[in-house]
Coordinates of C-alpha atoms in Angstrom, one line a residue:
M1 CA -170.0 -191.9 -54.7
R2 CA -170.3 -195.4 -53.1
R3 CA -167.1 -197.1 -52.2
E4 CA -168.2 -200.3 -54.1
T5 CA -168.4 -198.3 -57.3
K6 CA -165.1 -196.4 -57.1
K7 CA -163.5 -199.0 -59.3
N8 CA -166.2 -198.5 -62.0
L9 CA -164.8 -195.1 -63.2
F10 CA -164.5 -195.5 -66.9
V11 CA -166.6 -197.6 -69.4
A12 CA -168.7 -200.4 -68.0
G13 CA -168.1 -203.5 -69.9
T14 CA -164.6 -202.9 -71.3
Y15 CA -163.7 -206.3 -69.7
G16 CA -160.4 -205.4 -68.2
A17 CA -159.1 -203.0 -70.7
V18 CA -157.6 -200.2 -68.5
L19 CA -157.8 -196.6 -69.5
F20 CA -154.6 -194.9 -68.8
L21 CA -154.7 -191.2 -69.3
G22 CA -152.1 -189.9 -66.8
L23 CA -152.9 -188.0 -63.6
L24 CA -153.7 -184.3 -63.1
L25 CA -153.3 -182.4 -59.9
G26 CA -156.5 -180.5 -59.4
K27 CA -159.0 -178.6 -57.2
N28 CA -161.1 -180.1 -54.5
F29 CA -163.6 -182.9 -55.3
T30 CA -167.0 -183.2 -53.8
D31 CA -168.8 -186.4 -54.3
E32 CA -172.4 -185.2 -54.3
N33 CA -172.2 -181.5 -53.8
S34 CA -170.2 -178.8 -55.5
R35 CA -171.1 -176.3 -52.7
T36 CA -167.7 -176.2 -51.0
G37 CA -167.3 -172.9 -49.2
R38 CA -165.4 -174.7 -46.4
N39 CA -162.2 -176.0 -48.0
N40 CA -159.9 -176.6 -45.0
L41 CA -160.1 -178.9 -42.1
F42 CA -158.3 -178.0 -38.9
P43 CA -155.5 -180.5 -38.1
L44 CA -155.8 -182.7 -35.1
G45 CA -154.8 -180.9 -32.0
I46 CA -156.3 -177.4 -32.7
I47 CA -159.8 -178.2 -31.5
D48 CA -160.1 -178.9 -27.8
N49 CA -162.0 -182.1 -28.2
S50 CA -159.2 -183.6 -30.3
S51 CA -156.3 -182.5 -28.0
K52 CA -156.1 -185.9 -26.2
V53 CA -155.7 -187.7 -29.5
Q54 CA -153.0 -185.3 -30.7
R55 CA -151.3 -185.5 -27.3
M56 CA -151.2 -189.3 -27.5
I57 CA -149.7 -189.2 -30.9
D58 CA -147.1 -186.6 -29.8
L59 CA -146.1 -188.8 -26.8
I60 CA -145.7 -191.8 -29.0
A61 CA -143.7 -189.9 -31.6
E62 CA -141.4 -188.4 -28.9
N63 CA -141.0 -191.3 -26.5
Y64 CA -141.8 -194.7 -28.1
V65 CA -138.9 -197.2 -28.1
D66 CA -139.0 -197.4 -31.9
S67 CA -139.3 -194.8 -34.6
V68 CA -142.9 -194.3 -35.6
G69 CA -144.3 -192.1 -38.4
V70 CA -146.6 -189.4 -37.1
D71 CA -148.5 -189.2 -40.4
A72 CA -149.3 -192.9 -40.2
L73 CA -150.5 -192.6 -36.6
Q74 CA -152.7 -189.7 -37.5
E75 CA -154.2 -191.5 -40.5
L76 CA -155.0 -194.5 -38.3
A77 CA -156.8 -192.3 -35.9
I78 CA -158.7 -190.5 -38.7
D79 CA -159.7 -193.9 -40.3
E80 CA -161.1 -195.1 -37.0
I81 CA -163.1 -191.9 -36.5
V82 CA -164.5 -191.9 -40.0
D83 CA -165.4 -195.6 -39.7
Q84 CA -167.9 -194.6 -37.0
L85 CA -169.8 -192.4 -39.4
D86 CA -172.1 -193.3 -42.3
P87 CA -170.8 -195.6 -45.0
H88 CA -170.3 -192.8 -47.5
S89 CA -168.1 -190.4 -45.4
E90 CA -164.5 -191.3 -46.1
Y91 CA -160.9 -190.2 -45.7
L92 CA -158.9 -190.2 -48.9
R93 CA -155.2 -190.4 -49.2
P94 CA -153.7 -187.9 -51.6
N95 CA -153.6 -190.3 -54.6
E96 CA -157.2 -191.4 -53.9
A97 CA -158.4 -187.8 -53.8
L98 CA -156.6 -187.1 -57.0
Q99 CA -158.2 -190.1 -58.8
Q100 CA -161.7 -189.1 -57.8
H101 CA -161.1 -185.5 -58.8
E102 CA -159.7 -186.5 -62.2
T103 CA -162.5 -188.9 -62.9
L104 CA -165.3 -186.5 -62.3
E105 CA -163.6 -183.5 -63.9
G106 CA -163.1 -185.7 -67.1
S107 CA -159.8 -184.0 -67.8
F108 CA -156.4 -185.5 -67.6
E109 CA -152.8 -184.7 -68.5
G110 CA -151.5 -187.8 -70.3
I111 CA -151.3 -189.4 -73.7
G112 CA -154.9 -190.8 -74.1
I113 CA -154.6 -194.5 -74.7
E114 CA -156.5 -197.6 -73.4
Y115 CA -154.4 -200.7 -73.1
Y116 CA -154.8 -204.3 -72.2
I117 CA -151.9 -206.4 -70.8
L118 CA -151.7 -209.4 -73.3
N119 CA -149.1 -212.0 -72.4
D120 CA -146.8 -209.4 -70.6
T121 CA -147.2 -206.9 -73.4
L122 CA -149.2 -203.7 -73.4
M123 CA -151.5 -203.7 -76.3
T124 CA -153.4 -200.5 -77.3
V125 CA -157.1 -201.3 -77.5
G126 CA -158.5 -197.8 -77.6
L127 CA -157.4 -194.2 -78.4
I128 CA -159.0 -191.0 -77.2
P129 CA -160.1 -189.3 -80.4
D130 CA -157.7 -186.5 -81.4
G131 CA -155.7 -187.2 -78.2
P132 CA -151.9 -187.0 -78.0
A133 CA -151.3 -190.6 -78.8
Q134 CA -153.5 -190.6 -81.9
R135 CA -152.0 -187.3 -83.1
A136 CA -148.5 -188.8 -82.8
G137 CA -149.5 -191.8 -85.0
M138 CA -150.4 -194.5 -82.5
R139 CA -153.0 -197.0 -83.7
V140 CA -155.3 -199.5 -82.0
G141 CA -153.5 -202.8 -82.0
D142 CA -150.0 -201.3 -81.4
K143 CA -147.9 -203.2 -78.8
L144 CA -145.7 -201.2 -76.6
L145 CA -142.1 -202.5 -76.4
A146 CA -140.3 -199.7 -74.5
I147 CA -141.0 -196.3 -72.9
N148 CA -138.2 -193.8 -73.0
G149 CA -135.7 -196.5 -73.7
D150 CA -136.8 -198.8 -70.9
T151 CA -138.1 -202.2 -72.1
I152 CA -141.6 -203.0 -70.8
A153 CA -142.5 -205.9 -73.1
G154 CA -142.1 -209.5 -72.0
K155 CA -142.0 -208.8 -68.3
P156 CA -144.5 -208.2 -65.6
I157 CA -145.3 -204.6 -64.9
S158 CA -147.8 -203.0 -62.5
E159 CA -150.2 -200.1 -63.2
K160 CA -148.2 -198.1 -60.7
M161 CA -145.0 -198.6 -62.6
L162 CA -146.7 -197.7 -65.8
E163 CA -148.1 -194.5 -64.3
K164 CA -144.6 -193.6 -63.2
K165 CA -143.2 -194.1 -66.7
I166 CA -146.1 -192.4 -68.7
R167 CA -147.5 -189.7 -66.4
G168 CA -146.0 -186.2 -66.6
R169 CA -146.6 -182.6 -67.1
R170 CA -148.4 -181.2 -70.2
G171 CA -146.0 -180.3 -72.9
T172 CA -143.3 -182.9 -71.9
A173 CA -142.5 -185.7 -74.4
I174 CA -142.5 -189.4 -74.1
E175 CA -140.9 -191.9 -76.6
I176 CA -142.6 -195.2 -77.2
A177 CA -141.2 -198.1 -79.1
I178 CA -144.0 -199.9 -81.1
H179 CA -144.5 -203.3 -82.6
R180 CA -147.2 -203.1 -85.3
N181 CA -148.6 -205.8 -87.5
G182 CA -145.8 -208.2 -86.8
T183 CA -143.0 -205.7 -87.3
D184 CA -141.1 -203.4 -84.9
L185 CA -141.3 -199.8 -86.1
G186 CA -137.9 -198.4 -87.0
L187 CA -138.0 -195.4 -84.7
P188 CA -140.0 -194.8 -81.5
L189 CA -143.0 -192.6 -81.6
K190 CA -142.6 -189.3 -79.9
V191 CA -145.8 -188.4 -78.0
M192 CA -146.3 -185.0 -76.4
R193 CA -148.2 -185.2 -73.2
D194 CA -151.3 -182.9 -73.3
R195 CA -154.7 -182.3 -71.7
V196 CA -157.0 -185.1 -72.6
E197 CA -160.8 -184.6 -72.4
V198 CA -163.0 -187.6 -71.7
S199 CA -166.8 -187.4 -72.2
S200 CA -169.0 -188.8 -69.5
I201 CA -171.3 -190.1 -72.3
D202 CA -170.6 -193.7 -73.2
A203 CA -172.9 -193.9 -76.1
A204 CA -175.4 -191.6 -77.9
Y205 CA -177.2 -192.8 -81.1
L206 CA -180.6 -193.4 -82.6
I207 CA -181.7 -196.9 -81.6
D208 CA -184.6 -196.6 -84.0
S209 CA -185.8 -193.9 -86.4
V210 CA -187.4 -191.7 -83.6
T211 CA -185.7 -193.0 -80.4
A212 CA -182.5 -191.7 -79.0
Y213 CA -180.4 -193.8 -76.7
I214 CA -177.9 -192.0 -74.4
K215 CA -175.8 -193.8 -71.7
I216 CA -174.1 -191.7 -69.0
R217 CA -171.2 -193.3 -67.2
R218 CA -171.0 -190.8 -64.3
F219 CA -172.1 -187.3 -63.3
G220 CA -169.0 -185.2 -63.9
A221 CA -168.2 -181.5 -64.4
R222 CA -169.3 -181.5 -68.0
T223 CA -172.0 -184.1 -68.0
A224 CA -174.9 -181.7 -68.7
E225 CA -172.9 -180.0 -71.5
D226 CA -172.0 -183.4 -73.0
F227 CA -175.6 -184.5 -72.8
E228 CA -176.9 -181.3 -74.4
R229 CA -174.5 -181.6 -77.3
S230 CA -175.4 -185.3 -77.9
L231 CA -179.1 -184.9 -77.6
S232 CA -179.1 -181.8 -79.9
N233 CA -177.4 -183.8 -82.6
L234 CA -179.8 -186.7 -82.2
K235 CA -182.8 -184.4 -82.4
K236 CA -181.5 -183.1 -85.7
Q237 CA -181.6 -186.7 -86.9
G238 CA -185.2 -187.1 -85.9
A239 CA -185.2 -188.1 -82.3
Q240 CA -188.6 -187.6 -80.6
R241 CA -188.2 -190.1 -77.7
L242 CA -185.3 -190.8 -75.4
V243 CA -184.0 -193.8 -73.5
L244 CA -181.6 -192.5 -70.8
D245 CA -179.4 -195.3 -69.5
L246 CA -178.2 -194.7 -65.9
R247 CA -177.4 -198.3 -65.1
E248 CA -174.0 -198.8 -63.4
N249 CA -173.8 -195.1 -62.8
G250 CA -172.6 -194.7 -59.3
G251 CA -173.1 -190.9 -59.1
G252 CA -170.9 -187.9 -59.1
Y253 CA -171.4 -184.2 -58.7
F254 CA -174.7 -183.1 -57.2
N255 CA -175.0 -180.0 -59.5
A256 CA -174.4 -182.2 -62.5
A257 CA -177.5 -184.2 -61.6
T258 CA -179.7 -181.1 -61.2
A259 CA -178.3 -179.6 -64.4
L260 CA -179.1 -182.8 -66.3
A261 CA -182.6 -183.1 -64.8
S262 CA -183.3 -179.6 -65.8
H263 CA -183.3 -180.7 -69.4
F264 CA -186.5 -182.7 -68.8
F265 CA -188.7 -180.0 -67.3
D266 CA -190.0 -176.5 -67.7
S267 CA -188.3 -173.8 -65.7
K268 CA -188.8 -173.6 -61.9
Q269 CA -189.8 -177.2 -61.3
L270 CA -188.5 -178.5 -57.9
I271 CA -186.0 -181.3 -58.7
V272 CA -184.6 -182.1 -55.3
Y273 CA -183.9 -180.5 -51.9
T274 CA -181.3 -181.0 -49.3
E275 CA -181.3 -180.7 -45.5
G276 CA -179.1 -181.6 -42.6
A277 CA -178.5 -180.9 -38.9
H278 CA -176.1 -178.1 -39.8
E279 CA -177.5 -177.4 -43.3
P280 CA -180.8 -175.6 -43.7
R281 CA -183.2 -176.8 -46.4
V282 CA -182.1 -175.8 -49.9
D283 CA -184.4 -176.3 -52.9
Y284 CA -183.0 -177.0 -56.3
Y285 CA -185.2 -176.0 -59.3
S286 CA -184.9 -176.6 -63.0
S287 CA -183.1 -173.5 -64.3
A288 CA -184.8 -173.1 -67.7
D289 CA -187.1 -174.8 -70.1
G290 CA -185.4 -178.1 -70.9
L291 CA -184.0 -179.3 -74.2
F292 CA -186.2 -182.4 -73.9
G293 CA -189.1 -181.0 -71.8
N294 CA -191.9 -182.7 -73.7
G295 CA -190.6 -185.9 -75.5
E296 CA -191.4 -189.3 -74.2
L297 CA -188.7 -190.5 -71.8
A298 CA -187.6 -193.7 -70.2
V299 CA -184.8 -193.9 -67.6
L300 CA -183.0 -197.2 -67.1
I301 CA -181.7 -198.0 -63.6
D302 CA -180.3 -201.0 -61.7
E303 CA -178.8 -201.9 -58.3
N304 CA -175.7 -199.9 -59.1
S305 CA -177.5 -196.7 -60.0
A306 CA -176.7 -194.5 -57.0
S307 CA -176.9 -190.9 -55.6
A308 CA -176.8 -188.5 -58.6
S309 CA -178.5 -191.1 -60.8
E310 CA -181.2 -191.5 -58.2
I311 CA -181.7 -187.7 -58.0
V312 CA -182.6 -187.7 -61.7
A313 CA -184.7 -190.9 -61.6
G314 CA -186.5 -189.7 -58.5
A315 CA -187.5 -186.3 -60.0
I316 CA -188.7 -187.9 -63.2
Q317 CA -190.8 -190.5 -61.3
D318 CA -192.2 -188.0 -58.7
L319 CA -193.2 -185.5 -61.3
E320 CA -194.4 -188.2 -63.7
R321 CA -192.2 -186.9 -66.4
G322 CA -191.3 -190.4 -67.7
I323 CA -191.1 -194.1 -66.9
I324 CA -188.4 -195.8 -64.8
V325 CA -187.4 -199.2 -66.2
G326 CA -185.0 -201.9 -64.8
R327 CA -184.3 -202.9 -61.2
K328 CA -184.4 -201.1 -57.9
S329 CA -181.6 -198.6 -57.5
Y330 CA -178.9 -198.6 -54.8
G331 CA -180.5 -196.2 -52.3
K332 CA -178.0 -193.4 -51.5
A333 CA -179.6 -190.1 -50.4
L334 CA -176.6 -188.6 -48.6
V335 CA -174.7 -185.5 -49.7
Q336 CA -171.0 -185.3 -49.2
E337 CA -168.8 -182.2 -49.1
Q338 CA -165.1 -182.3 -49.3
F339 CA -162.7 -180.8 -46.8
G340 CA -159.1 -180.7 -48.0
F341 CA -155.9 -181.1 -46.0
G342 CA -152.7 -179.4 -47.0
D343 CA -151.0 -182.6 -48.1
G344 CA -153.6 -183.3 -50.8
S345 CA -155.6 -185.8 -48.7
A346 CA -159.3 -185.0 -48.1
L347 CA -162.3 -185.8 -46.0
N348 CA -165.5 -186.5 -47.9
L349 CA -168.0 -185.8 -45.1
T350 CA -171.8 -186.4 -45.2
V351 CA -173.4 -183.0 -44.5
A352 CA -177.0 -183.4 -45.6
R353 CA -179.6 -185.7 -47.0
Y354 CA -181.4 -185.1 -50.2
Y355 CA -185.1 -185.6 -50.8
T356 CA -187.1 -186.1 -54.0
P357 CA -189.8 -183.5 -55.0
L358 CA -192.4 -185.5 -53.1
G359 CA -190.2 -185.5 -50.0
R360 CA -188.9 -189.1 -50.3
C361 CA -185.6 -190.0 -48.7
I362 CA -184.5 -193.1 -50.6
Q363 CA -181.5 -193.8 -48.3
K364 CA -181.2 -197.5 -47.6
S365 CA -180.6 -198.9 -44.1
Y366 CA -177.1 -198.8 -42.5
K367 CA -177.5 -202.2 -40.9
A368 CA -174.1 -203.4 -42.0
N369 CA -172.6 -200.7 -39.8
S370 CA -175.2 -200.7 -37.0
D371 CA -172.6 -200.9 -34.3
S372 CA -171.1 -197.5 -35.2
I373 CA -171.2 -195.4 -32.1
L374 CA -171.8 -192.0 -33.6
Y375 CA -175.0 -192.5 -35.5
T376 CA -176.7 -195.5 -34.0
A377 CA -179.0 -193.3 -32.0
H378 CA -180.1 -191.5 -35.1
L379 CA -180.6 -194.6 -37.3
P380 CA -184.4 -194.2 -37.7
A381 CA -183.9 -190.8 -39.3
L382 CA -181.3 -192.1 -41.7
G383 CA -183.7 -194.0 -44.0
Q384 CA -187.4 -194.6 -44.5
P385 CA -188.8 -198.1 -45.0
D386 CA -190.3 -199.0 -48.3
T387 CA -193.8 -199.1 -46.6
V388 CA -193.8 -195.2 -46.5
T389 CA -196.0 -194.3 -49.4
Y390 CA -196.1 -191.1 -51.4
T391 CA -198.7 -190.2 -54.0
T392 CA -198.0 -188.4 -57.3
T393 CA -200.4 -185.9 -58.8
S394 CA -202.2 -188.6 -60.8
G395 CA -202.5 -190.8 -57.8
K396 CA -199.7 -193.2 -58.4
H397 CA -197.9 -194.6 -55.3
V398 CA -194.1 -194.3 -54.9
Y399 CA -192.1 -195.3 -51.9
G400 CA -189.4 -193.9 -49.6
G401 CA -186.3 -195.8 -48.4
G402 CA -184.1 -198.4 -50.1
G403 CA -183.8 -196.8 -53.5
I404 CA -186.0 -196.0 -56.5
S405 CA -188.4 -198.8 -57.4
P406 CA -188.9 -198.9 -61.2
D407 CA -192.3 -198.5 -62.9
V408 CA -191.4 -201.4 -65.1
F409 CA -189.4 -204.2 -63.4
V410 CA -187.0 -206.3 -65.5
P411 CA -185.2 -209.0 -63.5
A412 CA -181.5 -209.7 -63.8
D413 CA -180.4 -212.5 -66.1
S414 CA -179.7 -215.4 -63.7
N415 CA -177.3 -216.9 -66.1
R416 CA -174.8 -214.1 -65.4
A417 CA -174.4 -215.6 -61.9
S418 CA -173.5 -219.0 -63.3
T419 CA -170.2 -220.5 -62.2
L420 CA -168.9 -220.9 -65.7
Y421 CA -169.6 -217.4 -66.8
R422 CA -168.1 -215.9 -63.6
K423 CA -165.0 -218.0 -64.1
I424 CA -164.7 -216.8 -67.7
R425 CA -165.0 -213.2 -66.7
K426 CA -162.7 -213.5 -63.7
A427 CA -159.9 -215.0 -65.8
S428 CA -160.4 -212.3 -68.5
L429 CA -160.6 -215.1 -71.1
I430 CA -163.0 -213.2 -73.4
E431 CA -160.6 -210.2 -73.7
T432 CA -157.5 -212.4 -74.1
Y433 CA -159.2 -214.5 -76.8
V434 CA -160.5 -211.5 -78.7
Y435 CA -157.2 -209.5 -78.6
S436 CA -155.0 -212.4 -79.3
R437 CA -157.0 -214.3 -82.0
L438 CA -159.7 -212.1 -83.5
T439 CA -157.9 -208.8 -84.2
K440 CA -155.3 -209.9 -86.7
S441 CA -156.6 -207.9 -89.7
V442 CA -158.7 -204.7 -90.1
P443 CA -162.3 -205.5 -91.4
T444 CA -163.3 -204.2 -94.8
Y445 CA -166.9 -203.5 -93.8
S446 CA -168.4 -200.5 -92.1
V447 CA -169.6 -200.2 -88.5
E448 CA -173.2 -200.2 -89.8
N449 CA -172.6 -203.5 -91.6
Y450 CA -170.9 -204.9 -88.6
L451 CA -173.8 -204.0 -86.3
K452 CA -176.4 -205.4 -88.6
G453 CA -174.7 -208.5 -89.9
Y454 CA -171.9 -209.7 -87.7
F455 CA -172.6 -212.5 -85.4
L456 CA -169.9 -214.8 -84.0
P457 CA -169.7 -217.9 -86.4
E458 CA -170.4 -221.3 -84.9
E459 CA -166.9 -222.6 -85.6
E460 CA -165.4 -219.6 -83.9
Y461 CA -167.5 -220.1 -80.8
G462 CA -166.4 -223.7 -80.8
R463 CA -162.8 -222.6 -80.9
F464 CA -163.5 -220.3 -77.9
L465 CA -164.9 -223.2 -75.9
Q466 CA -161.8 -225.2 -76.7
Y467 CA -159.7 -222.2 -75.7
I468 CA -161.3 -221.9 -72.2
R469 CA -160.9 -225.7 -71.7
D470 CA -157.2 -225.4 -72.6
N471 CA -157.0 -222.8 -69.9
G472 CA -158.3 -225.2 -67.3
L473 CA -162.1 -224.5 -67.3
E474 CA -164.3 -227.6 -67.6
Y475 CA -167.9 -227.3 -68.4
S476 CA -171.1 -229.3 -69.1
A477 CA -173.4 -229.0 -72.1
D478 CA -176.0 -227.4 -69.9
E479 CA -173.5 -224.7 -68.7
V480 CA -172.6 -223.9 -72.3
D481 CA -176.3 -223.6 -73.3
A482 CA -177.0 -221.3 -70.4
T483 CA -174.1 -218.9 -71.1
Q484 CA -173.8 -219.1 -74.8
S485 CA -175.8 -216.0 -75.7
M486 CA -174.0 -213.9 -73.1
V487 CA -170.6 -215.0 -74.2
R488 CA -171.3 -214.5 -77.9
S489 CA -172.7 -211.0 -77.2
D490 CA -169.6 -210.2 -75.1
I491 CA -167.2 -211.3 -77.8
E492 CA -169.1 -209.5 -80.5
A493 CA -169.3 -206.3 -78.5
L494 CA -165.7 -206.3 -77.5
L495 CA -164.6 -206.9 -81.1
G496 CA -166.9 -204.1 -82.3
R497 CA -165.3 -201.8 -79.7
Y498 CA -161.8 -202.6 -80.8
Y499 CA -162.5 -201.8 -84.5
F500 CA -165.1 -199.1 -84.2
G501 CA -164.9 -197.4 -80.8
S502 CA -166.6 -197.6 -77.5
E503 CA -170.0 -196.6 -78.8
A504 CA -170.1 -199.7 -80.9
F505 CA -169.7 -201.8 -77.8
F506 CA -173.1 -200.6 -76.5
K507 CA -174.8 -200.8 -79.8
V508 CA -173.9 -204.5 -80.0
K509 CA -174.9 -205.2 -76.4
N510 CA -178.2 -203.4 -76.8
R511 CA -179.2 -205.7 -79.6
S512 CA -180.1 -208.3 -76.9
D513 CA -180.6 -206.1 -73.9
K514 CA -183.9 -207.0 -72.3
V515 CA -184.1 -203.8 -70.3
V516 CA -183.7 -201.7 -73.4
A517 CA -186.3 -203.8 -75.2
Q518 CA -188.8 -203.2 -72.4
A519 CA -188.1 -199.5 -72.4
L520 CA -188.8 -199.3 -76.1
L521 CA -192.1 -201.3 -75.7
A522 CA -193.1 -198.9 -72.9
L523 CA -192.4 -195.8 -75.0
Q524 CA -194.5 -197.3 -77.8
G525 CA -197.4 -197.9 -75.4
E526 CA -197.2 -201.7 -75.5

């Protein structure tokens, strides 16, 4: 998993709403490969080559004029060593290792709420279906006043402080004082912490009468299982084609990618292979005739689609199973294995490269770290330039190095880079406006009516423009014209998510998504 995408671990586009599910101590995590087999790393000092480093740390700890923490010195040494490797090898502190593990396992011990901090008050903006909070009677829109008798409303509170108050063992209780619809509830709600399961599927629905749309957030432990369940349901509703959205998907478990890709092929098709200096070549084949082995398929990618996403896209492109639509992917073809330390910290170490069925290594250049002493001599082998051409069975050319190039290119909307839009997003003005002004009453219409008929009224958009001006953002008429469609879509999607759940968010966004539109045209042969 790329360091740049670690923060993108829940639903893309929730606009600052933070999912808090509690933390769960768990087993070892591997970013791109579940083949552990070597779970312990020798501490510094045991191996001869590291004795000098350990001796120096010991001398400092025993003789330095001031007291120095040995653990801190060791971590500094480890950080410096790892910085000399490829950009994807990394040393994780215990809390970082836990967070990565929990995210990809998709299982937490907590209460299952999403919240947004609105004017120093925690506002519930989402509930995990049938999670502990929902079972206890919490509702979207509830404002949290106190936790276990400690007031949290009306004063600044950090995520770390919230975790300390909310997290705890499964089966333990937490009492939350609630303000709902303008009134404080008489008694706090008692919520029993429990295991919370979170699907790696953001959305799965029929985008038209015969086309399924499935968006995968990450490749976790149950991604293939979640996908199979979702697609089976959609096939029963008449799905014959599929749009698989892997945009903003930064990767995950290696075996989750191969298991998902298996659904698109007959058995015993080569999907990917791995190889490294200390890792002999291992081929990974589709395990059985896939659930969607014959239907028309389009895969959506962008510059943040990485590693496991690229394994799937590369196999589909090389074997001409479907079309790739969007923008060039990130370009990560390195496989990490995790080695755990006894204190819960871990080393995610690159042990191999992966190659698509045609033998492509789509790893991009390491130029940003070209001064690293340990791999500079091997740099030519770490990536292949885009000029290296491979040919598919039908004669189509595909390329190695620098990511997966789409078959149908759709450029990014340049208006998203506009100064006004970036300022609006950075200040979280859309979320604050929606949660403070547009969520006062529950709508009487259904989600279907909302999706078909709700568009932000002109007068409401005008009030939003005045709102951002009141918050110090000045703008020109040209800037408003350039960003209007995006801002409207963002507000409509976030409001739909608040009332109807996370899937509604993507249904609204897809109404005006140019990449989705191009995928539908390509599937229809246009």
